[in-house]
């Protein structure tokens, strides 16, 4: 018997649904083995995880809290990935969006009517995210600089800059040395809708619908499709590739920037350590698992958020080692990612019996 | 005026004249290849249905059929790219399962695909040994090169093992593909439209190679749409129609007309009627244009000509004499280094592709995969790729999917594009149908000037006839057409005037009714028009 791994020659509709499902079960089995090694009952753990994420209204709103930035950054990553522009800088774009919003709130408030501060913070935050994504886009279209490197490096720049601010010049003098800015005035807080879940969730849902429409039903979306699919054909048809990469990335950055704005004005209400817990990176997984579809991104973001929340809960409730939550999340994600390969590839098992005939 | 090309075989068979001898089929009892009842289905399509193929050592089989008839699919099944849904394959009388190209290679089956599969940046020798199953960790390149030289001498396949693929012409790349197969000990060679991209001279060389191989007992199957090649190359012909095998004929018992009829189901006239019509104003004017190639060397030098509305100017020449660069500067894909281009009396020198498209220019690119289609988009969207900017397909930036679908249905119908649905991704179409998709889009959207590079490449006889008629009809309706082609028959039949390119210069422009192959041949070899008449 021999097993071969081959690219699917035709698109399989069944595979698109079955593969994620199958990989989810494999994830469960692998995780169960790991849990058994740590002498935790897998079933109890899974149920606890599920309950942790969805079991009660407060828990569910917590899941929504985590899902919101994943949705927004996921949408941003998706726009760039559609163009085969490998933007792994959502983390930095989110951070810069948070910084910019904080700047508006902390320093412009005295000069503005109160109702104007939040909208302006949102606007400036999105512009900052766009700017941060625009740099690698410009470098790519002008100088052909590889975007993977630039977007990644800019993440560190943004994160360290934020640290510099809340440890240094922006630190709350009354904060007992806690790394963070003073709390924002309450009229600048992003309204909450349930528990800690805030208006950002509504933004994400609406933007996903809008984005789906833009990508599938507008001239611009059409051009993005052609560029992502075959730049040579796009160029031949007079589609301006550089201009489209720029606009798409400005949009991608603005979406990630909005995620940052929502985090600082809706959750922490100050710029502080832990603005992002790697949302920008997880967003890549979200966009990929959603196969770059905006609507699917919403659903996947929700599931991954459930995994994050449920994992944290389990670790606390079951008394597992502190890093176990992360390990669980990784174990669950890994097969799902590997599985996404199988929508494009398949394994084929070849019986040996027939082979004998030809080896003679 | 009626230009008749009734004698295309007299005209076109000249490169093969030396090879038009027929060998008697040898009496060997077991066929080297026997495919029985092969069936292959794709979603919504039966590409092959119960097809049989039989091939004896030393034989060449020609596989014929309309675009989408299932020729490439059948050969891909044999080469291990696809797996048949039903049917059996016997090699030298033994039943085999071919699950991968590697299996096929082990059984002595090698295929050259419609699009070459070489690694551009690697050398010839590296490409040849790439993917060999028993390759040592550090291959002995001296041995490899020696063996390659030996083989290339034996089959008269001249290539330098140390040159890199991107430096080679298409014809040379094909030699590398053939060498690769021979090096691996292929006994059955499959060539999918090998001559579509070759010059007549290169096609003739290919035939010589095939003859040498069959003399040694190797066999070959080749797919082509050129009837004269079927006659010149093959011993047997099998004709597919809509996935079914409809005819098996011994080549020397048939003729091109009959084969065409068997394929298309009607007589193909091979003749084009052109009405006399008045020419309009100058549509395209080049004044002393020069341009460089990718390596920065001059590719075009001092090109000047004009095309009037309603006129078809053919561009003849051996591949690589500046045709590619000429098409690119006219469509905004390459800048000129000197001179002026005027389109409809406006300066379009070094303008962007969009500006040129907006002035009414359509472009049928030479490389349909790299420039022509977006494979992962639907056929409908590919057909809309030129008009999506303007109403009725778009309104205030919003697409109108229903109208795109209408447009697609109309074009699929008009150009008989063989696709399961308008939503099917373009990459799932057969080679010829991808070409038809591009033709439909560009010809339909054309508003005055059509730049067509090898428009009939990969089309079956029926579709070729249709496209040529379309171009003539367009010109009668006032479109100016620049037609780049290697097919002299096509140029003489379709174009009003023919310009010959040689080493980036125009050797002369002559009316096509005064053009004969001899004169064109001399000009293509670098003789100026004045000198030929002298
Ligand atoms: N991977 C695929 N998925 C779905 N359909 C396919 C696929 N490959 C081929 N087909 C369909 O199978 C049919 C036969 O295609 P094939 O490429 O074998 O035609 P062909 O005879 O080689 O045509 P051509 O002369 O145009 O190259 C076509 O209808 C095509 O759309
Ligand atoms: Mg084919």
PDB file of N, CA, C and O and ligand atoms in Angstrom, chain B residues 66-73 76 111 114 192-193 223 225 368 429-433 458, ligand 2:
ATOM      1  N   UNK B  66     -12.198  18.507 -31.901  1.00  0.00           N
ATOM      2  CA  UNK B  66     -12.481  19.916 -31.679  1.00  0.00           C
ATOM      3  C   UNK B  66     -12.003  20.343 -30.307  1.00  0.00           C
ATOM      4  O   UNK B  66     -11.684  19.515 -29.455  1.00  0.00           O
ATOM      5  N   UNK B  67     -11.993  21.642 -30.069  1.00  0.00           N
ATOM      6  CA  UNK B  67     -11.618  22.147 -28.757  1.00  0.00           C
ATOM      7  C   UNK B  67     -12.582  21.617 -27.710  1.00  0.00           C
ATOM      8  O   UNK B  67     -13.797  21.718 -27.864  1.00  0.00           O
ATOM      9  N   UNK B  68     -12.022  21.024 -26.670  1.00  0.00           N
ATOM     10  CA  UNK B  68     -12.870  20.485 -25.618  1.00  0.00           C
ATOM     11  C   UNK B  68     -13.347  19.071 -25.885  1.00  0.00           C
ATOM     12  O   UNK B  68     -14.165  18.531 -25.143  1.00  0.00           O
ATOM     13  N   UNK B  69     -12.809  18.436 -26.928  1.00  0.00           N
ATOM     14  CA  UNK B  69     -13.236  17.080 -27.253  1.00  0.00           C
ATOM     15  C   UNK B  69     -12.715  16.069 -26.234  1.00  0.00           C
ATOM     16  O   UNK B  69     -13.234  14.959 -26.132  1.00  0.00           O
ATOM     17  N   UNK B  70     -11.686  16.432 -25.498  1.00  0.00           N
ATOM     18  CA  UNK B  70     -11.170  15.532 -24.470  1.00  0.00           C
ATOM     19  C   UNK B  70      -9.799  14.957 -24.765  1.00  0.00           C
ATOM     20  O   UNK B  70      -9.379  14.001 -24.121  1.00  0.00           O
ATOM     21  N   UNK B  71      -9.081  15.553 -25.681  1.00  0.00           N
ATOM     22  CA  UNK B  71      -7.767  15.020 -26.062  1.00  0.00           C
ATOM     23  C   UNK B  71      -6.759  15.160 -24.921  1.00  0.00           C
ATOM     24  O   UNK B  71      -6.113  14.196 -24.526  1.00  0.00           O
ATOM     25  N   UNK B  72      -6.650  16.380 -24.397  1.00  0.00           N
ATOM     26  CA  UNK B  72      -5.677  16.587 -23.322  1.00  0.00           C
ATOM     27  C   UNK B  72      -6.030  15.730 -22.113  1.00  0.00           C
ATOM     28  O   UNK B  72      -5.149  15.162 -21.460  1.00  0.00           O
ATOM     29  N   UNK B  73      -7.315  15.630 -21.818  1.00  0.00           N
ATOM     30  CA  UNK B  73      -7.740  14.831 -20.671  1.00  0.00           C
ATOM     31  C   UNK B  73      -7.315  13.378 -20.842  1.00  0.00           C
ATOM     32  O   UNK B  73      -6.750  12.775 -19.921  1.00  0.00           O
ATOM     33  N   UNK B  76      -3.713  13.096 -20.305  1.00  0.00           N
ATOM     34  CA  UNK B  76      -3.376  13.303 -18.902  1.00  0.00           C
ATOM     35  C   UNK B  76      -3.678  12.057 -18.068  1.00  0.00           C
ATOM     36  O   UNK B  76      -3.011  11.792 -17.075  1.00  0.00           O
ATOM     37  N   UNK B 111       5.231  12.885 -21.080  1.00  0.00           N
ATOM     38  CA  UNK B 111       4.320  13.823 -21.739  1.00  0.00           C
ATOM     39  C   UNK B 111       4.891  15.233 -21.744  1.00  0.00           C
ATOM     40  O   UNK B 111       5.443  15.690 -20.751  1.00  0.00           O
ATOM     41  N   UNK B 114       0.713  21.102 -22.860  1.00  0.00           N
ATOM     42  CA  UNK B 114       0.358  22.258 -23.679  1.00  0.00           C
ATOM     43  C   UNK B 114       1.167  23.483 -23.232  1.00  0.00           C
ATOM     44  O   UNK B 114       1.627  24.248 -24.040  1.00  0.00           O
ATOM     45  N   UNK B 192       1.407  17.278 -26.473  1.00  0.00           N
ATOM     46  CA  UNK B 192       0.124  17.976 -26.538  1.00  0.00           C
ATOM     47  C   UNK B 192       0.312  19.290 -27.287  1.00  0.00           C
ATOM     48  O   UNK B 192       0.896  20.231 -26.768  1.00  0.00           O
ATOM     49  N   UNK B 193      -0.180  19.343 -28.493  1.00  0.00           N
ATOM     50  CA  UNK B 193      -0.052  20.504 -29.374  1.00  0.00           C
ATOM     51  C   UNK B 193       1.371  21.045 -29.402  1.00  0.00           C
ATOM     52  O   UNK B 193       1.617  22.216 -29.097  1.00  0.00           O
ATOM     53  N   UNK B 223      -1.012  15.515 -30.300  1.00  0.00           N
ATOM     54  CA  UNK B 223      -2.283  16.205 -30.486  1.00  0.00           C
ATOM     55  C   UNK B 223      -1.995  17.421 -31.341  1.00  0.00           C
ATOM     56  O   UNK B 223      -1.000  18.110 -31.131  1.00  0.00           O
ATOM     57  N   UNK B 225      -3.957  20.534 -34.178  1.00  0.00           N
ATOM     58  CA  UNK B 225      -5.121  21.009 -34.910  1.00  0.00           C
ATOM     59  C   UNK B 225      -4.771  21.277 -36.361  1.00  0.00           C
ATOM     60  O   UNK B 225      -5.573  21.777 -37.117  1.00  0.00           O
ATOM     61  N   UNK B 368      -1.641  33.308 -23.513  1.00  0.00           N
ATOM     62  CA  UNK B 368      -2.999  33.383 -22.985  1.00  0.00           C
ATOM     63  C   UNK B 368      -3.061  33.084 -21.500  1.00  0.00           C
ATOM     64  O   UNK B 368      -3.915  33.597 -20.793  1.00  0.00           O
ATOM     65  N   UNK B 429     -11.348  25.104 -18.334  1.00  0.00           N
ATOM     66  CA  UNK B 429     -11.668  24.951 -19.753  1.00  0.00           C
ATOM     67  C   UNK B 429     -10.493  24.323 -20.497  1.00  0.00           C
ATOM     68  O   UNK B 429      -9.358  24.367 -20.045  1.00  0.00           O
ATOM     69  N   UNK B 430     -10.796  23.764 -21.663  1.00  0.00           N
ATOM     70  CA  UNK B 430      -9.713  23.232 -22.490  1.00  0.00           C
ATOM     71  C   UNK B 430      -8.938  24.401 -23.083  1.00  0.00           C
ATOM     72  O   UNK B 430      -9.425  25.528 -23.130  1.00  0.00           O
ATOM     73  N   UNK B 431      -7.694  24.108 -23.517  1.00  0.00           N
ATOM     74  CA  UNK B 431      -6.824  25.160 -24.031  1.00  0.00           C
ATOM     75  C   UNK B 431      -7.495  26.026 -25.090  1.00  0.00           C
ATOM     76  O   UNK B 431      -7.444  27.254 -25.031  1.00  0.00           O
ATOM     77  N   UNK B 432      -8.124  25.377 -26.045  1.00  0.00           N
ATOM     78  CA  UNK B 432      -8.754  26.119 -27.131  1.00  0.00           C
ATOM     79  C   UNK B 432      -9.914  26.966 -26.644  1.00  0.00           C
ATOM     80  O   UNK B 432     -10.162  28.056 -27.166  1.00  0.00           O
ATOM     81  N   UNK B 433     -10.619  26.489 -25.655  1.00  0.00           N
ATOM     82  CA  UNK B 433     -11.759  27.254 -25.157  1.00  0.00           C
ATOM     83  C   UNK B 433     -11.329  28.445 -24.312  1.00  0.00           C
ATOM     84  O   UNK B 433     -12.027  29.455 -24.264  1.00  0.00           O
ATOM     85  N   UNK B 458      -3.994  27.210 -31.060  1.00  0.00           N
ATOM     86  CA  UNK B 458      -4.706  26.256 -30.209  1.00  0.00           C
ATOM     87  C   UNK B 458      -6.157  26.043 -30.589  1.00  0.00           C
ATOM     88  O   UNK B 458      -6.864  25.289 -29.923  1.00  0.00           O
TER      89      UNK B 458
HETATM   90 MG1  LIG C   2      -5.968  20.397 -24.943  1.00  0.00          MG
END
